[in-house]
PDB file of C-alpha atoms and ligand atoms in Angstrom:
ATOM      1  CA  UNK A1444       0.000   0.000   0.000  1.00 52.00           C
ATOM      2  CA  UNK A1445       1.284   3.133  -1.002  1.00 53.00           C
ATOM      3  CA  UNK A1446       1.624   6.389   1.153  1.00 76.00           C
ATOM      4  CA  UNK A1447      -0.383   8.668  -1.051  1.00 90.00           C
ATOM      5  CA  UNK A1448      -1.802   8.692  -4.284  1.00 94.00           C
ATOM      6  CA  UNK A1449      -0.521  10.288  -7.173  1.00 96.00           C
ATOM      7  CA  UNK A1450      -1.315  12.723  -9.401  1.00 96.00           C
ATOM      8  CA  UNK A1451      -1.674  10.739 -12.157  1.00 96.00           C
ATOM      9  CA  UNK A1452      -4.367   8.163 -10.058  1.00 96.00           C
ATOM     10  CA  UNK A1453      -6.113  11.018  -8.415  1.00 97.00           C
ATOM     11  CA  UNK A1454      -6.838  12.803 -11.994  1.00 97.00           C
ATOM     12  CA  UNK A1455      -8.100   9.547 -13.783  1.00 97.00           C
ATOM     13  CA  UNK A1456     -10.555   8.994 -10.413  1.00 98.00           C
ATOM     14  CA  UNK A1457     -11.885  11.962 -10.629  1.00 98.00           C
ATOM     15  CA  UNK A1458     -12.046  11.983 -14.518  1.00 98.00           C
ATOM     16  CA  UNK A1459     -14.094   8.733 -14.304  1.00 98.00           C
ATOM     17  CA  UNK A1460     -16.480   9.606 -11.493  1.00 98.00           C
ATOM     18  CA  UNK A1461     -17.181  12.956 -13.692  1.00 98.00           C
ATOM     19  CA  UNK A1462     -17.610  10.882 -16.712  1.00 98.00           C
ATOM     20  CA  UNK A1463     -20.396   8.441 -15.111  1.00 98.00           C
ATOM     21  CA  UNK A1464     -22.196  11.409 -13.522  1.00 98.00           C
ATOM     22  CA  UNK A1465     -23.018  12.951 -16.854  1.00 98.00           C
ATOM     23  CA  UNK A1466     -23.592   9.415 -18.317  1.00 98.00           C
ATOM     24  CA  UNK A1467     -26.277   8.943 -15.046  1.00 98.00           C
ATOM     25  CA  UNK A1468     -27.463  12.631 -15.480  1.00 98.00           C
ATOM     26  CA  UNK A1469     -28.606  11.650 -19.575  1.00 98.00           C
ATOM     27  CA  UNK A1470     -29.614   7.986 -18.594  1.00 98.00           C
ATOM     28  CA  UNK A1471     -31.973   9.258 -16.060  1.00 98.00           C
ATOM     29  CA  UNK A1472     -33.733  12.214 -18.224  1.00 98.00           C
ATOM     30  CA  UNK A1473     -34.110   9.885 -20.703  1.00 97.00           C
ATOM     31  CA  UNK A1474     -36.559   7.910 -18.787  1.00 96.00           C
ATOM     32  CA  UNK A1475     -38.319  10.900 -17.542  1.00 97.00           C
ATOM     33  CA  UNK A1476     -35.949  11.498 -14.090  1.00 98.00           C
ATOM     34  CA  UNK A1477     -33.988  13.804 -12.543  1.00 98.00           C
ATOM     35  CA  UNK A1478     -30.363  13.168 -12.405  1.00 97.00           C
ATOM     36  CA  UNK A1479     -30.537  13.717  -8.565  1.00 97.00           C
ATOM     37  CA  UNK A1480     -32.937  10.926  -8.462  1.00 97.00           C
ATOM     38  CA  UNK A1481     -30.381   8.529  -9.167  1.00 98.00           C
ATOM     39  CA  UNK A1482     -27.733   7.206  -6.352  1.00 98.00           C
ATOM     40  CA  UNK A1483     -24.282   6.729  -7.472  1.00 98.00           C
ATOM     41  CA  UNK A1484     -23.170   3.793  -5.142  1.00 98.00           C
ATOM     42  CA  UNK A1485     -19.041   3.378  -5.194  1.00 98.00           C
ATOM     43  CA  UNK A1486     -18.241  -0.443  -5.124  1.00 98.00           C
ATOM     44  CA  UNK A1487     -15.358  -0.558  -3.162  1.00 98.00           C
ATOM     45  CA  UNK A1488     -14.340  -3.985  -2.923  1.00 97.00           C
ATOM     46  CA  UNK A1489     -10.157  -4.940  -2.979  1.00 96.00           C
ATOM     47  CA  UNK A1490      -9.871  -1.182  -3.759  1.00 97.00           C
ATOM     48  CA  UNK A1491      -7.059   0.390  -1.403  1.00 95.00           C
ATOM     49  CA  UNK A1492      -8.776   2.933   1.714  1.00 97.00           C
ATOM     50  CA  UNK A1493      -6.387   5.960  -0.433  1.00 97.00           C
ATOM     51  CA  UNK A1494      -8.297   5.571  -3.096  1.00 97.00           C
ATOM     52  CA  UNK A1495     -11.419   5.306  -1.507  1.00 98.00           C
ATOM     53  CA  UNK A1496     -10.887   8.426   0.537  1.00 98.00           C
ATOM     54  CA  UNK A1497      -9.932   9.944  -2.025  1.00 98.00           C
ATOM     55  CA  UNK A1498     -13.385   9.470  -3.935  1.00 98.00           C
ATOM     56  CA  UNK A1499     -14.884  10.640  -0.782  1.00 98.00           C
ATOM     57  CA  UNK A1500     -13.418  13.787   0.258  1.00 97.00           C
ATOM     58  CA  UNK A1501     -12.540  15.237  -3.548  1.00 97.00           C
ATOM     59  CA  UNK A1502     -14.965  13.619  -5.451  1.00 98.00           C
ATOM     60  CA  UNK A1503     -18.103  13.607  -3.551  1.00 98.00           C
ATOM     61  CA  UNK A1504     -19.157  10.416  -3.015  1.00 98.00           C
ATOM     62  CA  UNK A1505     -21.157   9.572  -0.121  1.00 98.00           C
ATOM     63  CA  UNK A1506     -22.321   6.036  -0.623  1.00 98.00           C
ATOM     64  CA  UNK A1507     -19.510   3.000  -0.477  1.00 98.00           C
ATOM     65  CA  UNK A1508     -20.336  -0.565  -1.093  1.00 98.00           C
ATOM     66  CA  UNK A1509     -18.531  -3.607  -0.021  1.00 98.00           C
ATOM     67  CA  UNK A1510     -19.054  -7.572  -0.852  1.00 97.00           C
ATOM     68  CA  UNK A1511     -17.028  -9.155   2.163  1.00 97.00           C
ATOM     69  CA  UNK A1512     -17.972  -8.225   6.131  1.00 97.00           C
ATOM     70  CA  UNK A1513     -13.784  -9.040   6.625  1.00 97.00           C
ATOM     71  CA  UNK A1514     -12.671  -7.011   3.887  1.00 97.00           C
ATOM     72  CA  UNK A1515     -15.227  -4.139   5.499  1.00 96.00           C
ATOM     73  CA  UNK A1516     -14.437  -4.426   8.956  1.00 96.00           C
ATOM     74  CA  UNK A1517     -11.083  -4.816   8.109  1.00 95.00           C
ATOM     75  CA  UNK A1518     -10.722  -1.595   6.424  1.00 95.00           C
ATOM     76  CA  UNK A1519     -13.324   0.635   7.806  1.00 93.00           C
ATOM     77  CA  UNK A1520     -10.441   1.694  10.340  1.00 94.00           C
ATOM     78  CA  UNK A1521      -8.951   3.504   7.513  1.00 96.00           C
ATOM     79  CA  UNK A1522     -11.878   4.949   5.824  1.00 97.00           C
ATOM     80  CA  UNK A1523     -13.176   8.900   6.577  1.00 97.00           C
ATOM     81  CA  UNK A1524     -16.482   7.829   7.031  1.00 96.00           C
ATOM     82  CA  UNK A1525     -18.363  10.578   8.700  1.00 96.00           C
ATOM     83  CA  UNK A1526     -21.330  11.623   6.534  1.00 96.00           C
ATOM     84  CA  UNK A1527     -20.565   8.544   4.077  1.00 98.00           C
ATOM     85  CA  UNK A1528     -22.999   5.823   4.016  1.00 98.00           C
ATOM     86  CA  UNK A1529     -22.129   2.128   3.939  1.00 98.00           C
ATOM     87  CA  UNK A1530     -24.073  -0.609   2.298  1.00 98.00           C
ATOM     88  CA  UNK A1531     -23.306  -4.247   1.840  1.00 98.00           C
ATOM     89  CA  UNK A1532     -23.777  -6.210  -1.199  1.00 98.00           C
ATOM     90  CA  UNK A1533     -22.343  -9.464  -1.060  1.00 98.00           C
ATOM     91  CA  UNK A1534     -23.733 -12.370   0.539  1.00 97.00           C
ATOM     92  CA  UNK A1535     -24.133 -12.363   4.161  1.00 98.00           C
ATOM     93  CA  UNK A1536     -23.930 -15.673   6.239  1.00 97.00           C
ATOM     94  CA  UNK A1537     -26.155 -16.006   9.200  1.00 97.00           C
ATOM     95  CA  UNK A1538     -23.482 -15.984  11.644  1.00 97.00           C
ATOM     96  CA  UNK A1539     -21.428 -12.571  10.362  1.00 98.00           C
ATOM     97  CA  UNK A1540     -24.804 -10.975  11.355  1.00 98.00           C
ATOM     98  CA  UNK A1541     -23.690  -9.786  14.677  1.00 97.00           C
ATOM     99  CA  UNK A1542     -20.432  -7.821  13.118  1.00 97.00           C
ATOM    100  CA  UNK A1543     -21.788  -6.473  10.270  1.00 97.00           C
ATOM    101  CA  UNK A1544     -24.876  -4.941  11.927  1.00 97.00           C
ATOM    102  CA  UNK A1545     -23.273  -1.801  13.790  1.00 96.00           C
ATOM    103  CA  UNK A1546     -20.872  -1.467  10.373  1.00 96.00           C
ATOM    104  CA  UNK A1547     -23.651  -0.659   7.527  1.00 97.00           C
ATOM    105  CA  UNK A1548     -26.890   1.711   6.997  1.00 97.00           C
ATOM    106  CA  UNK A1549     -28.490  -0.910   4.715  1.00 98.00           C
ATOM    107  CA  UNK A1550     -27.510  -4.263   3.809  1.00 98.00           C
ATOM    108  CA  UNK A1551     -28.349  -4.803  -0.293  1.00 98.00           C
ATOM    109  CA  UNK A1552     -27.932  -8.546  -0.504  1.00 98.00           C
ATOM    110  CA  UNK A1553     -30.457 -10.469   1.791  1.00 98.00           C
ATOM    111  CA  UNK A1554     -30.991 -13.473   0.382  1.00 98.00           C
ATOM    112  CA  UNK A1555     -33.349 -15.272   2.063  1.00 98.00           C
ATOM    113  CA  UNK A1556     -36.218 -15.117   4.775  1.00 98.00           C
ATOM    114  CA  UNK A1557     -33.891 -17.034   7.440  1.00 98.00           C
ATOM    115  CA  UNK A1558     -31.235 -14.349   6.604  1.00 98.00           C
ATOM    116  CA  UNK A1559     -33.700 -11.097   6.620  1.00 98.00           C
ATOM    117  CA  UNK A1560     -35.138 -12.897  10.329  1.00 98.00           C
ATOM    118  CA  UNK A1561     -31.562 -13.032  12.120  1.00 98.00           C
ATOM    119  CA  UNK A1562     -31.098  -9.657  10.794  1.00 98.00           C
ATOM    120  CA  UNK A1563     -34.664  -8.912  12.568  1.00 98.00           C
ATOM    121  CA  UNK A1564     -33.632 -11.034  15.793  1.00 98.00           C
ATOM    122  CA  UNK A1565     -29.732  -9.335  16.218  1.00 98.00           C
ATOM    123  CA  UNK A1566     -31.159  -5.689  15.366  1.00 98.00           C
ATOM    124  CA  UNK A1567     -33.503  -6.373  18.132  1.00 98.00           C
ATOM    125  CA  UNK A1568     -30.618  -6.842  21.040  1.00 97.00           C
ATOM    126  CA  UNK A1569     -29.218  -3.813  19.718  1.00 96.00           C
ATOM    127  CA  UNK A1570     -32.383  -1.490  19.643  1.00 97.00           C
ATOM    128  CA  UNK A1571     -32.021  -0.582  15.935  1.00 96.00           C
ATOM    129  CA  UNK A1572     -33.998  -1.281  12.918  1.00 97.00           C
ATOM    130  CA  UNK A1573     -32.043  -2.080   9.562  1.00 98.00           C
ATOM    131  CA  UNK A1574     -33.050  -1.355   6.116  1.00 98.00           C
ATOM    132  CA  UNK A1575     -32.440  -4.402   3.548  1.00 98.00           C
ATOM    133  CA  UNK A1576     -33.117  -4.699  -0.012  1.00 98.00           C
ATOM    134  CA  UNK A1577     -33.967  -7.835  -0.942  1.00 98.00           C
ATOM    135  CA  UNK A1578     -32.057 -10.005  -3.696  1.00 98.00           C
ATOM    136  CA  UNK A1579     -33.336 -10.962  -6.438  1.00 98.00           C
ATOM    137  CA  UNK A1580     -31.912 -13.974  -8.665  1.00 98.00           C
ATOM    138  CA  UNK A1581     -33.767 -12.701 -11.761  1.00 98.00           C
ATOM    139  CA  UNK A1582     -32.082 -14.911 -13.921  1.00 97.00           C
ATOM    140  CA  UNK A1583     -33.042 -17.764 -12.236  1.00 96.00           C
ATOM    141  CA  UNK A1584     -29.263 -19.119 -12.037  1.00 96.00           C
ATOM    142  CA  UNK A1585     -28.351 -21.877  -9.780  1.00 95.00           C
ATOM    143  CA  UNK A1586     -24.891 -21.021  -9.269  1.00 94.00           C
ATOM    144  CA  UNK A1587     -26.598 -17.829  -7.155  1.00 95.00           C
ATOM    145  CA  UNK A1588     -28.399 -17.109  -4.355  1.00 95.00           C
ATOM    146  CA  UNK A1589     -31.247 -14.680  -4.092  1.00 97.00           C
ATOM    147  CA  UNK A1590     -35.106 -14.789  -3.973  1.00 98.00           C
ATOM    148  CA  UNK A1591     -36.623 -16.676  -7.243  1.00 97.00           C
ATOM    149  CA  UNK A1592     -39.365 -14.590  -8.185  1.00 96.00           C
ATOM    150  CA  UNK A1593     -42.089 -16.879  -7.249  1.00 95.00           C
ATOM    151  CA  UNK A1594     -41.149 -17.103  -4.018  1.00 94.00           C
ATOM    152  CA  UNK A1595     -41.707 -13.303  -3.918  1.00 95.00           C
ATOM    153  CA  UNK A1596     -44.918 -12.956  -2.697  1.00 94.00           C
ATOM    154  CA  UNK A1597     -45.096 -15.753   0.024  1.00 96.00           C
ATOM    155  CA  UNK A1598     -41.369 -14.511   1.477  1.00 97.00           C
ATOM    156  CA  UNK A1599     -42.897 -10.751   1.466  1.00 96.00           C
ATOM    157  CA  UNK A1600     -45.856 -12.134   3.920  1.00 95.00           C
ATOM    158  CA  UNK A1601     -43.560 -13.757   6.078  1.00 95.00           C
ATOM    159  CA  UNK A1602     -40.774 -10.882   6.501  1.00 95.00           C
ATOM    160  CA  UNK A1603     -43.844  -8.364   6.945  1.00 93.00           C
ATOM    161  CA  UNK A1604     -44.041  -9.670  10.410  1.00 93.00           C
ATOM    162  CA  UNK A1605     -40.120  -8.826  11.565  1.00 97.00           C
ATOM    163  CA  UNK A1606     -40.142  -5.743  13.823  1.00 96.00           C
ATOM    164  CA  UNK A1607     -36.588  -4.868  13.484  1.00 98.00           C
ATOM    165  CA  UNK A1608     -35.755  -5.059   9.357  1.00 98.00           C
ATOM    166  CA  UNK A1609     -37.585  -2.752   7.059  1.00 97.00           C
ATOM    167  CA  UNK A1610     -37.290  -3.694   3.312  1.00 97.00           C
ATOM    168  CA  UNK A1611     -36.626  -0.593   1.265  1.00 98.00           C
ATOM    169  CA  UNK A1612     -36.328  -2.469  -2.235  1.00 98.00           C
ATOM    170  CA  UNK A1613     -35.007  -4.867  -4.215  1.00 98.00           C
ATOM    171  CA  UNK A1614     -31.382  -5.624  -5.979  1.00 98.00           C
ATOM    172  CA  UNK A1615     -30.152  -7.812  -8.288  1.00 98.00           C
ATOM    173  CA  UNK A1616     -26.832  -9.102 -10.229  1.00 97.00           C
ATOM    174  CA  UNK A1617     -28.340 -10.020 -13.763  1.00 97.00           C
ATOM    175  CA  UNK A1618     -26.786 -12.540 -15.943  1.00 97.00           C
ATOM    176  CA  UNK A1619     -23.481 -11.863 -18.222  1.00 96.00           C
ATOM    177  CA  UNK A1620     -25.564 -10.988 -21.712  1.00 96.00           C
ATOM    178  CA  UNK A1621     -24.571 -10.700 -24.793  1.00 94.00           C
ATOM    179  CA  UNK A1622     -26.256  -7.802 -25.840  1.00 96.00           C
ATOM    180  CA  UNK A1623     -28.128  -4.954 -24.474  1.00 96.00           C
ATOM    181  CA  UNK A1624     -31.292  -6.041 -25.654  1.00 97.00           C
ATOM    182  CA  UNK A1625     -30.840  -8.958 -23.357  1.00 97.00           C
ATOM    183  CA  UNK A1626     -29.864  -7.703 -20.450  1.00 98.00           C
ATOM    184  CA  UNK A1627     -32.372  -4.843 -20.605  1.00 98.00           C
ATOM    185  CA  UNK A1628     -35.045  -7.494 -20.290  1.00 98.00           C
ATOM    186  CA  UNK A1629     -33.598  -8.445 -16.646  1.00 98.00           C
ATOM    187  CA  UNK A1630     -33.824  -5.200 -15.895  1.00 98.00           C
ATOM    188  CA  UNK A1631     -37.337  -4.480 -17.315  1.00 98.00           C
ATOM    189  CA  UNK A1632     -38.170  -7.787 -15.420  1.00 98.00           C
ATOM    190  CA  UNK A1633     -37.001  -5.903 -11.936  1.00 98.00           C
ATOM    191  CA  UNK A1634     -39.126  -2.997 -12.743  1.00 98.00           C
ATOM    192  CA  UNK A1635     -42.099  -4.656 -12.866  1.00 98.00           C
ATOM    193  CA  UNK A1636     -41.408  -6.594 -10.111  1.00 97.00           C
ATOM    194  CA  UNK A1637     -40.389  -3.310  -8.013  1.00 98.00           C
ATOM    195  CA  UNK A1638     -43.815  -1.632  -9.212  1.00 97.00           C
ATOM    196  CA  UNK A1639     -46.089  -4.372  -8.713  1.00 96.00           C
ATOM    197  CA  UNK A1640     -44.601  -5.261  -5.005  1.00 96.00           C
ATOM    198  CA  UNK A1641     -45.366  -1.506  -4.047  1.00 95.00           C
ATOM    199  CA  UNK A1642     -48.822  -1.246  -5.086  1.00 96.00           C
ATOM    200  CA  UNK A1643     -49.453  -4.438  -3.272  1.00 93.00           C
ATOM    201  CA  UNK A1644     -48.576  -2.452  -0.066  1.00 88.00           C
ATOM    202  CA  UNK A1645     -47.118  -5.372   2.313  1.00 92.00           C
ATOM    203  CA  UNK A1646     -46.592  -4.770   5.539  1.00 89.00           C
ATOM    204  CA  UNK A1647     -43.114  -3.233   7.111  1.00 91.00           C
ATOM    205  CA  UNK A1648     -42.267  -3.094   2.539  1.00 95.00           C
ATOM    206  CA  UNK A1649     -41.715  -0.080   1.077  1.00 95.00           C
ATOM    207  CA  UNK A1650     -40.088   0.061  -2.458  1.00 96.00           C
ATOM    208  CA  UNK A1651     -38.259   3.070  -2.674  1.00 98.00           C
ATOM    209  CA  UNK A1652     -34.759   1.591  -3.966  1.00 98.00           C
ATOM    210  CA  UNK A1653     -33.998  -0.466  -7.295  1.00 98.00           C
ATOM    211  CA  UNK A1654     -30.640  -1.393  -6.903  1.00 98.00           C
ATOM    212  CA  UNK A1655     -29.142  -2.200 -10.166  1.00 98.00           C
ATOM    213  CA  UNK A1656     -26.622  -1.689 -12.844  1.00 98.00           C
ATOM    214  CA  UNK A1657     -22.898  -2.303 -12.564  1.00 98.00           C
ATOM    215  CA  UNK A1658     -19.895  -0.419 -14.316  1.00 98.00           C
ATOM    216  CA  UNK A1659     -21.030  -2.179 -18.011  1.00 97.00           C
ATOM    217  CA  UNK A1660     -24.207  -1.677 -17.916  1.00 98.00           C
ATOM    218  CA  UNK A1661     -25.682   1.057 -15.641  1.00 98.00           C
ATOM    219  CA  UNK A1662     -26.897   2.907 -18.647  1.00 98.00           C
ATOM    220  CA  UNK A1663     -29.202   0.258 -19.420  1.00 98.00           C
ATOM    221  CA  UNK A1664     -30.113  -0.180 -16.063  1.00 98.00           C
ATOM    222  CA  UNK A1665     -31.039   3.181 -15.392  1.00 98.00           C
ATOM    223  CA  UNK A1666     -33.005   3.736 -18.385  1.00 98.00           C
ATOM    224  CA  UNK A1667     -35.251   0.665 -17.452  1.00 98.00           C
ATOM    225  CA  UNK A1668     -35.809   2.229 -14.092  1.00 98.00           C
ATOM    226  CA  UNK A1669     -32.977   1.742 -11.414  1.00 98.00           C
ATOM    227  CA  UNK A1670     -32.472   4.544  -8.741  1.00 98.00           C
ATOM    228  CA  UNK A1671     -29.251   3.187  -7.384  1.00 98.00           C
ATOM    229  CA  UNK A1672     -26.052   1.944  -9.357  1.00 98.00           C
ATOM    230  CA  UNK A1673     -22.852   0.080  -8.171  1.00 98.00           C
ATOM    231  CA  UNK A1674     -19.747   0.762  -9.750  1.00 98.00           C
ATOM    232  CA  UNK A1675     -16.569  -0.188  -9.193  1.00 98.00           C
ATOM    233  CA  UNK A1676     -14.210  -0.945 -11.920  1.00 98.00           C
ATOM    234  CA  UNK A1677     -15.457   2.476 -13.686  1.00 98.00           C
ATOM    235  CA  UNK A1678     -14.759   4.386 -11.042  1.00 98.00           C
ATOM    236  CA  UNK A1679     -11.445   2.650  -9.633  1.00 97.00           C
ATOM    237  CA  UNK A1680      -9.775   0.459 -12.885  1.00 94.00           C
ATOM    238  CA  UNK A1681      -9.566  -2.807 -12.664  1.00 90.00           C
ATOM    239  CA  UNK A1682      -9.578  -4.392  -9.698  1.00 86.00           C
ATOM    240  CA  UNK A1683      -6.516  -6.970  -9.027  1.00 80.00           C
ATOM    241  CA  UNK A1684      -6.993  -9.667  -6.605  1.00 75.00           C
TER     242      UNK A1684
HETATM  243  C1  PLP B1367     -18.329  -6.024  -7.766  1.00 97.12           C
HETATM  244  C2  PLP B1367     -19.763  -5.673  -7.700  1.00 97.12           C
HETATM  245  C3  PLP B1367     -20.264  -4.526  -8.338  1.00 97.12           C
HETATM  246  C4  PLP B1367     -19.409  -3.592  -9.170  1.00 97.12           C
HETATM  247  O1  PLP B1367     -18.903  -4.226 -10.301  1.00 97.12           O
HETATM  248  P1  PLP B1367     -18.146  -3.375 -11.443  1.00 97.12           P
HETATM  249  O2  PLP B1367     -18.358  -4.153 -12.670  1.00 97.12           O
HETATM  250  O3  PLP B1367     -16.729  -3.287 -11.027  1.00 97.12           O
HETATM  251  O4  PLP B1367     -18.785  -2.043 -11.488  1.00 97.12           O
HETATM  252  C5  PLP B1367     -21.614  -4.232  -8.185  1.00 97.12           C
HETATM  253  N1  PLP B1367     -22.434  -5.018  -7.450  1.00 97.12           N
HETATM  254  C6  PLP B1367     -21.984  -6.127  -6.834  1.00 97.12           C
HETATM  255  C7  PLP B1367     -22.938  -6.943  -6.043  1.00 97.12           C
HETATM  256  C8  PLP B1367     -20.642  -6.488  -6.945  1.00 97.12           C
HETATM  257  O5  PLP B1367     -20.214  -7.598  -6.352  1.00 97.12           O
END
């Protein structure tokens, strides 16, 4: 890890995170938003805390996403984080709950009911309620987790009970595509999903967040409806693990 950053890393940072505002700010009156309406969530994931600060303090960024609770408790000692929120978005097991609770305003990625109701039980020792998205595997892939869609409606009844999660929206991680015809469908797919959930107005659910697009395809995403993208290689380079 280096000391500081240099000029040359600093100008290309704040080059890219210029260059996907505009691209967010066109995506987003195209389908009838404002660009303001639209969250810019930096995926920071193996990215070094410089950097990251960096993004914060210079470049205004205020949202930060990591995949791994060790990897974000691990480097959230070195992170300016006052006024910055934190979100998770990789899977969470049952038994990081406890950790990652007091680290994160919303956890993106819960995956399941048993997932969303140790959330619930944990948030209740600590007196605080926690705002989850829920995960959706919209492709319907078995190498991933997330709801399947038509378990939607019977998982929605049962988390509508838990006093101390409220469900704010849903994410999801589409398939690799070929084109963007076919991933736009994924994303349409959401949308509907997202509208239809809200108007069915489930208890302790309220869909204010659509979580989607990554640093290919956030345009797409966008203009099919998403209020909140994750990007990481497009803001950072490529990451190297
Ligand atoms: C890594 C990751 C991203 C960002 O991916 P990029 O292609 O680098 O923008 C977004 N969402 C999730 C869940 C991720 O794991």
């Amino acid at each position: 890890m280096t000391e500081s950053l240099s000029d040359e890393i600093k100008e290309r940072i704040s080059e890219n995170i210029k260059q996907i505002r505009e691209n967010i700010a066109s995506a987003a009156v195209k389908s009838g938003r404002k660009p303001e309406d639209i969250k810019l969530l930096a995926v920071t994931k193996t990215v070094e805390p410089l950097r990251i600060n960096y993004a914060m303090e210079k470049c205004g960024i205020k949202l930060i996403g990591e995949n791994r609770v060790q990897e974000l408790l691990s480097k959230s000692e070195h992170l300016k984080l006052n006024g910055i929120e934190t979100h998770l978005i990789g899977h969470l097991q049952t038994n990081k709950v406890k950790k990652t609770v007091p680290r994160v305003t919303m956890i993106q990625s819960v995956d399941s009911v048993r997932l969303a109701k140790e959330i619930s039980r944990v948030c209740e020792t600590l007196n605080l309620t926690m705002n989850i998205l829920l995960e959706i595997n919209i492709g319907n892939e078995a190498s991933k987790t997330g709801f399947k869609t038509e378990e939607l409606d019977e998982s929605l009844h049962e988390m509508a009970s838990l006093g101390n999660i409220s469900v704010r929206g849903l994410m999801c991680v589409p398939p690799i595509c070929e084109s963007p015809e076919e991933i736009s469908k994924y994303f349409e797919n959401m949308s509907r999903y997202f509208v239809d959930i809200r108007a069915k107005k489930y208890d302790n659910v309220f869909m204010e967040v659509l979580s989607m697009g990554m640093s290919d395809d956030y345009v797409y995403a966008i203009e099919n409806g998403s209020n909140l993208v994750r990007i990481g290689s497009a803001i950072f380079g490529a990451r190297i693990y």
